[in-house]
PDB file of C-alpha atoms in Angstrom:
ATOM      1  CA  UNK A 481      40.856 -34.589  36.031  1.00 61.00           C
ATOM      2  CA  UNK A 482      37.981 -32.755  35.074  1.00 63.00           C
ATOM      3  CA  UNK A 483      37.327 -30.175  32.391  1.00 63.00           C
ATOM      4  CA  UNK A 484      35.835 -26.799  33.094  1.00 59.00           C
ATOM      5  CA  UNK A 485      32.273 -26.411  31.365  1.00 58.00           C
ATOM      6  CA  UNK A 486      31.858 -24.159  28.707  1.00 58.00           C
ATOM      7  CA  UNK A 487      29.680 -21.724  29.754  1.00 55.00           C
ATOM      8  CA  UNK A 488      27.286 -20.137  27.068  1.00 54.00           C
ATOM      9  CA  UNK A 489      26.610 -16.774  26.089  1.00 54.00           C
ATOM     10  CA  UNK A 490      23.878 -15.071  27.967  1.00 50.00           C
ATOM     11  CA  UNK A 491      22.860 -13.892  24.486  1.00 46.00           C
ATOM     12  CA  UNK A 492      22.051 -17.098  23.311  1.00 48.00           C
ATOM     13  CA  UNK A 493      18.952 -19.364  23.618  1.00 48.00           C
ATOM     14  CA  UNK A 494      17.060 -22.510  22.336  1.00 49.00           C
ATOM     15  CA  UNK A 495      19.308 -24.342  20.871  1.00 51.00           C
ATOM     16  CA  UNK A 496      21.828 -22.298  20.333  1.00 53.00           C
ATOM     17  CA  UNK A 497      19.908 -19.621  17.943  1.00 55.00           C
ATOM     18  CA  UNK A 498      20.731 -15.870  18.941  1.00 58.00           C
ATOM     19  CA  UNK A 499      17.699 -14.048  21.292  1.00 54.00           C
ATOM     20  CA  UNK A 500      18.012 -11.640  18.230  1.00 52.00           C
ATOM     21  CA  UNK A 501      16.649 -14.154  15.396  1.00 54.00           C
ATOM     22  CA  UNK A 502      13.758 -15.835  17.582  1.00 49.00           C
ATOM     23  CA  UNK A 503      12.429 -12.229  17.815  1.00 51.00           C
ATOM     24  CA  UNK A 504      12.679 -10.599  14.633  1.00 54.00           C
ATOM     25  CA  UNK A 505      11.108 -14.043  13.575  1.00 55.00           C
ATOM     26  CA  UNK A 506       8.132 -13.792  16.382  1.00 48.00           C
ATOM     27  CA  UNK A 507       7.737 -10.043  14.946  1.00 54.00           C
ATOM     28  CA  UNK A 508       7.618 -10.847  11.432  1.00 46.00           C
ATOM     29  CA  UNK A 509       4.840 -13.586  12.253  1.00 47.00           C
ATOM     30  CA  UNK A 510       3.358 -11.673  14.662  1.00 48.00           C
ATOM     31  CA  UNK A 511       2.992  -8.845  12.205  1.00 44.00           C
ATOM     32  CA  UNK A 512       1.955 -10.883   8.994  1.00 43.00           C
ATOM     33  CA  UNK A 513       5.223  -9.530   7.212  1.00 40.00           C
ATOM     34  CA  UNK A 514       6.377 -13.514   7.020  1.00 41.00           C
ATOM     35  CA  UNK A 515       3.608 -14.448   4.721  1.00 39.00           C
ATOM     36  CA  UNK A 516       3.452 -11.259   2.364  1.00 40.00           C
ATOM     37  CA  UNK A 517       5.615 -12.143  -0.088  1.00 43.00           C
ATOM     38  CA  UNK A 518       4.216 -14.566  -3.050  1.00 45.00           C
ATOM     39  CA  UNK A 519       5.721 -18.260  -3.639  1.00 49.00           C
ATOM     40  CA  UNK A 520       7.767 -16.951  -6.622  1.00 51.00           C
ATOM     41  CA  UNK A 521       9.823 -14.279  -4.728  1.00 48.00           C
ATOM     42  CA  UNK A 522       9.333 -11.124  -4.046  1.00 43.00           C
ATOM     43  CA  UNK A 523       6.476  -9.262  -5.587  1.00 45.00           C
ATOM     44  CA  UNK A 524       6.222  -7.212  -8.527  1.00 50.00           C
ATOM     45  CA  UNK A 525       6.055  -3.588  -8.655  1.00 51.00           C
ATOM     46  CA  UNK A 526       2.310  -2.015  -9.520  1.00 59.00           C
ATOM     47  CA  UNK A 527       2.452  -1.085 -12.928  1.00 70.00           C
ATOM     48  CA  UNK A 528       0.402   1.891 -14.575  1.00 80.00           C
ATOM     49  CA  UNK A 529      -1.129   1.456 -17.676  1.00 85.00           C
ATOM     50  CA  UNK A 530       0.803   3.440 -19.763  1.00 89.00           C
ATOM     51  CA  UNK A 531       3.751   3.409 -17.622  1.00 91.00           C
ATOM     52  CA  UNK A 532       7.954   2.344 -19.370  1.00 93.00           C
ATOM     53  CA  UNK A 533      11.045   1.047 -17.619  1.00 92.00           C
ATOM     54  CA  UNK A 534      13.041   4.477 -16.939  1.00 91.00           C
ATOM     55  CA  UNK A 535      16.125   3.642 -14.876  1.00 88.00           C
ATOM     56  CA  UNK A 536      18.427   5.893 -16.572  1.00 90.00           C
ATOM     57  CA  UNK A 537      18.190   9.111 -18.769  1.00 93.00           C
ATOM     58  CA  UNK A 538      19.613   9.475 -22.280  1.00 94.00           C
ATOM     59  CA  UNK A 539      17.971  12.800 -22.599  1.00 95.00           C
ATOM     60  CA  UNK A 540      15.430  15.370 -23.682  1.00 96.00           C
ATOM     61  CA  UNK A 541      14.756  17.453 -26.441  1.00 96.00           C
ATOM     62  CA  UNK A 542      11.178  19.667 -26.351  1.00 96.00           C
ATOM     63  CA  UNK A 543       8.825  18.924 -29.468  1.00 96.00           C
ATOM     64  CA  UNK A 544       6.675  21.527 -28.922  1.00 95.00           C
ATOM     65  CA  UNK A 545       5.895  23.707 -25.936  1.00 92.00           C
ATOM     66  CA  UNK A 546       3.776  20.908 -23.894  1.00 95.00           C
ATOM     67  CA  UNK A 547       5.518  17.374 -25.952  1.00 96.00           C
ATOM     68  CA  UNK A 548       9.063  16.491 -25.347  1.00 97.00           C
ATOM     69  CA  UNK A 549      11.255  13.351 -26.254  1.00 97.00           C
ATOM     70  CA  UNK A 550      12.434  11.192 -23.472  1.00 96.00           C
ATOM     71  CA  UNK A 551      15.393   8.859 -24.227  1.00 96.00           C
ATOM     72  CA  UNK A 552      14.979   5.874 -21.587  1.00 93.00           C
ATOM     73  CA  UNK A 553      17.785   3.764 -23.310  1.00 91.00           C
ATOM     74  CA  UNK A 554      19.899   4.800 -26.552  1.00 89.00           C
ATOM     75  CA  UNK A 555      17.877   3.301 -28.575  1.00 91.00           C
ATOM     76  CA  UNK A 556      14.297   4.126 -26.343  1.00 95.00           C
ATOM     77  CA  UNK A 557      12.823   7.086 -27.177  1.00 96.00           C
ATOM     78  CA  UNK A 558       9.625   7.860 -26.054  1.00 97.00           C
ATOM     79  CA  UNK A 559       7.099  10.821 -26.809  1.00 97.00           C
ATOM     80  CA  UNK A 560       5.729  12.633 -23.455  1.00 97.00           C
ATOM     81  CA  UNK A 561       2.800  14.979 -24.111  1.00 97.00           C
ATOM     82  CA  UNK A 562       2.327  17.158 -20.455  1.00 96.00           C
ATOM     83  CA  UNK A 563      -0.431  18.100 -18.798  1.00 95.00           C
ATOM     84  CA  UNK A 564      -2.199  21.799 -19.662  1.00 92.00           C
ATOM     85  CA  UNK A 565      -1.398  24.797 -17.593  1.00 90.00           C
ATOM     86  CA  UNK A 566       2.482  23.890 -17.721  1.00 91.00           C
ATOM     87  CA  UNK A 567       4.526  26.600 -19.075  1.00 90.00           C
ATOM     88  CA  UNK A 568       5.928  26.365 -22.283  1.00 93.00           C
ATOM     89  CA  UNK A 569       8.689  23.380 -22.061  1.00 93.00           C
ATOM     90  CA  UNK A 570      11.126  24.953 -24.869  1.00 93.00           C
ATOM     91  CA  UNK A 571      11.556  27.856 -22.808  1.00 90.00           C
ATOM     92  CA  UNK A 572      11.874  26.745 -19.325  1.00 90.00           C
ATOM     93  CA  UNK A 573      15.038  25.742 -16.969  1.00 92.00           C
ATOM     94  CA  UNK A 574      14.081  21.803 -17.165  1.00 93.00           C
ATOM     95  CA  UNK A 575      15.555  20.772 -13.760  1.00 93.00           C
ATOM     96  CA  UNK A 576      14.895  16.580 -13.666  1.00 95.00           C
ATOM     97  CA  UNK A 577      11.898  14.128 -14.147  1.00 95.00           C
ATOM     98  CA  UNK A 578      10.852  12.104 -11.379  1.00 94.00           C
ATOM     99  CA  UNK A 579      10.461   8.318 -11.717  1.00 92.00           C
ATOM    100  CA  UNK A 580       8.734   5.456  -8.955  1.00 87.00           C
ATOM    101  CA  UNK A 581      10.300   1.571  -8.529  1.00 86.00           C
ATOM    102  CA  UNK A 582      12.577   2.791 -12.170  1.00 89.00           C
ATOM    103  CA  UNK A 583       9.583   3.608 -13.970  1.00 92.00           C
ATOM    104  CA  UNK A 584       8.027   6.379 -15.487  1.00 93.00           C
ATOM    105  CA  UNK A 585       3.892   6.545 -15.068  1.00 94.00           C
ATOM    106  CA  UNK A 586       1.249   9.062 -16.899  1.00 95.00           C
ATOM    107  CA  UNK A 587      -0.409  10.719 -14.404  1.00 94.00           C
ATOM    108  CA  UNK A 588       2.115  10.188 -11.491  1.00 93.00           C
ATOM    109  CA  UNK A 589       5.682  11.772 -12.400  1.00 94.00           C
ATOM    110  CA  UNK A 590       6.124  14.644 -13.919  1.00 95.00           C
ATOM    111  CA  UNK A 591       8.673  16.298 -15.145  1.00 95.00           C
ATOM    112  CA  UNK A 592      10.286  19.227 -12.948  1.00 94.00           C
ATOM    113  CA  UNK A 593      11.152  22.655 -14.485  1.00 91.00           C
ATOM    114  CA  UNK A 594      11.944  26.328 -13.298  1.00 84.00           C
ATOM    115  CA  UNK A 595      10.256  25.040  -9.187  1.00 78.00           C
ATOM    116  CA  UNK A 596       6.989  23.357 -10.843  1.00 88.00           C
ATOM    117  CA  UNK A 597       6.413  19.809 -11.362  1.00 91.00           C
ATOM    118  CA  UNK A 598       4.462  19.203 -14.630  1.00 94.00           C
ATOM    119  CA  UNK A 599       2.603  15.994 -14.678  1.00 95.00           C
ATOM    120  CA  UNK A 600       3.409  13.501 -17.201  1.00 96.00           C
ATOM    121  CA  UNK A 601      -0.218  12.980 -19.376  1.00 97.00           C
ATOM    122  CA  UNK A 602       0.961  10.263 -21.723  1.00 96.00           C
ATOM    123  CA  UNK A 603       3.684   8.101 -23.302  1.00 97.00           C
ATOM    124  CA  UNK A 604       4.290   6.571 -25.997  1.00 96.00           C
ATOM    125  CA  UNK A 605       6.916   5.614 -28.165  1.00 96.00           C
ATOM    126  CA  UNK A 606       8.326   7.450 -30.486  1.00 95.00           C
ATOM    127  CA  UNK A 607       9.834   4.765 -33.681  1.00 92.00           C
ATOM    128  CA  UNK A 608      12.189   6.045 -35.968  1.00 92.00           C
ATOM    129  CA  UNK A 609       9.767   7.397 -38.586  1.00 93.00           C
ATOM    130  CA  UNK A 610       8.374   9.712 -36.020  1.00 93.00           C
ATOM    131  CA  UNK A 611      11.840  11.132 -35.071  1.00 94.00           C
ATOM    132  CA  UNK A 612      13.007  11.645 -38.420  1.00 94.00           C
ATOM    133  CA  UNK A 613       9.176  13.505 -39.095  1.00 94.00           C
ATOM    134  CA  UNK A 614      10.179  15.507 -36.456  1.00 93.00           C
ATOM    135  CA  UNK A 615      13.742  16.477 -36.885  1.00 93.00           C
ATOM    136  CA  UNK A 616      14.957  14.867 -33.854  1.00 93.00           C
ATOM    137  CA  UNK A 617      18.271  13.207 -32.896  1.00 92.00           C
ATOM    138  CA  UNK A 618      19.716  11.915 -29.361  1.00 92.00           C
ATOM    139  CA  UNK A 619      23.120  13.346 -30.286  1.00 92.00           C
ATOM    140  CA  UNK A 620      21.112  16.968 -29.758  1.00 93.00           C
ATOM    141  CA  UNK A 621      19.936  15.837 -27.021  1.00 94.00           C
ATOM    142  CA  UNK A 622      20.081  17.228 -23.627  1.00 93.00           C
ATOM    143  CA  UNK A 623      20.892  16.087 -20.122  1.00 93.00           C
ATOM    144  CA  UNK A 624      18.112  15.380 -17.668  1.00 94.00           C
ATOM    145  CA  UNK A 625      18.634  13.744 -14.220  1.00 94.00           C
ATOM    146  CA  UNK A 626      16.306  11.356 -12.780  1.00 93.00           C
ATOM    147  CA  UNK A 627      14.500  12.220  -9.825  1.00 89.00           C
ATOM    148  CA  UNK A 628      13.664   9.018  -7.776  1.00 72.00           C
ATOM    149  CA  UNK A 629      11.185  10.746  -5.702  1.00 61.00           C
ATOM    150  CA  UNK A 630       8.498  14.017  -7.045  1.00 47.00           C
ATOM    151  CA  UNK A 631       9.760  17.032  -5.997  1.00 43.00           C
ATOM    152  CA  UNK A 632       8.221  19.452  -3.908  1.00 50.00           C
ATOM    153  CA  UNK A 633       6.072  22.418  -5.523  1.00 52.00           C
ATOM    154  CA  UNK A 634       3.118  23.113  -7.052  1.00 50.00           C
ATOM    155  CA  UNK A 635       1.401  20.851  -9.933  1.00 49.00           C
ATOM    156  CA  UNK A 636      -1.355  22.037 -12.490  1.00 51.00           C
TER     157      UNK A 636
END
């Protein structure tokens, strides 16, 4: 007695691979995407000089009208200078801080306040002696949401 032959689904082509895999491979090779990764794996994000890792905010405090302390970690404070022309940060309603690729970068990211984006000019570590001299402690810090993309609005 002869066994019935199995029919292959129409979506299968060449050695049992789904047609979708073949088409995706052709598209990747044709667009050059298959060759865009470096041999070591995924490409690293471009780091702007002066940028810092900033995936989560542990709060902020105003130092004066144009400077704030931002905590990127419990023990990771940074002194941040804002661009000239920004309103006094001590009296402004701060909505958050923008970041790109989990980094806070000068001249790219901004402190968003009163529906205005104030560009960050400079970021520098604020050690314990700096915090003591300014009279700042993290337990006094205010909440600061991290905004993954720039907020629409005016920029000075």
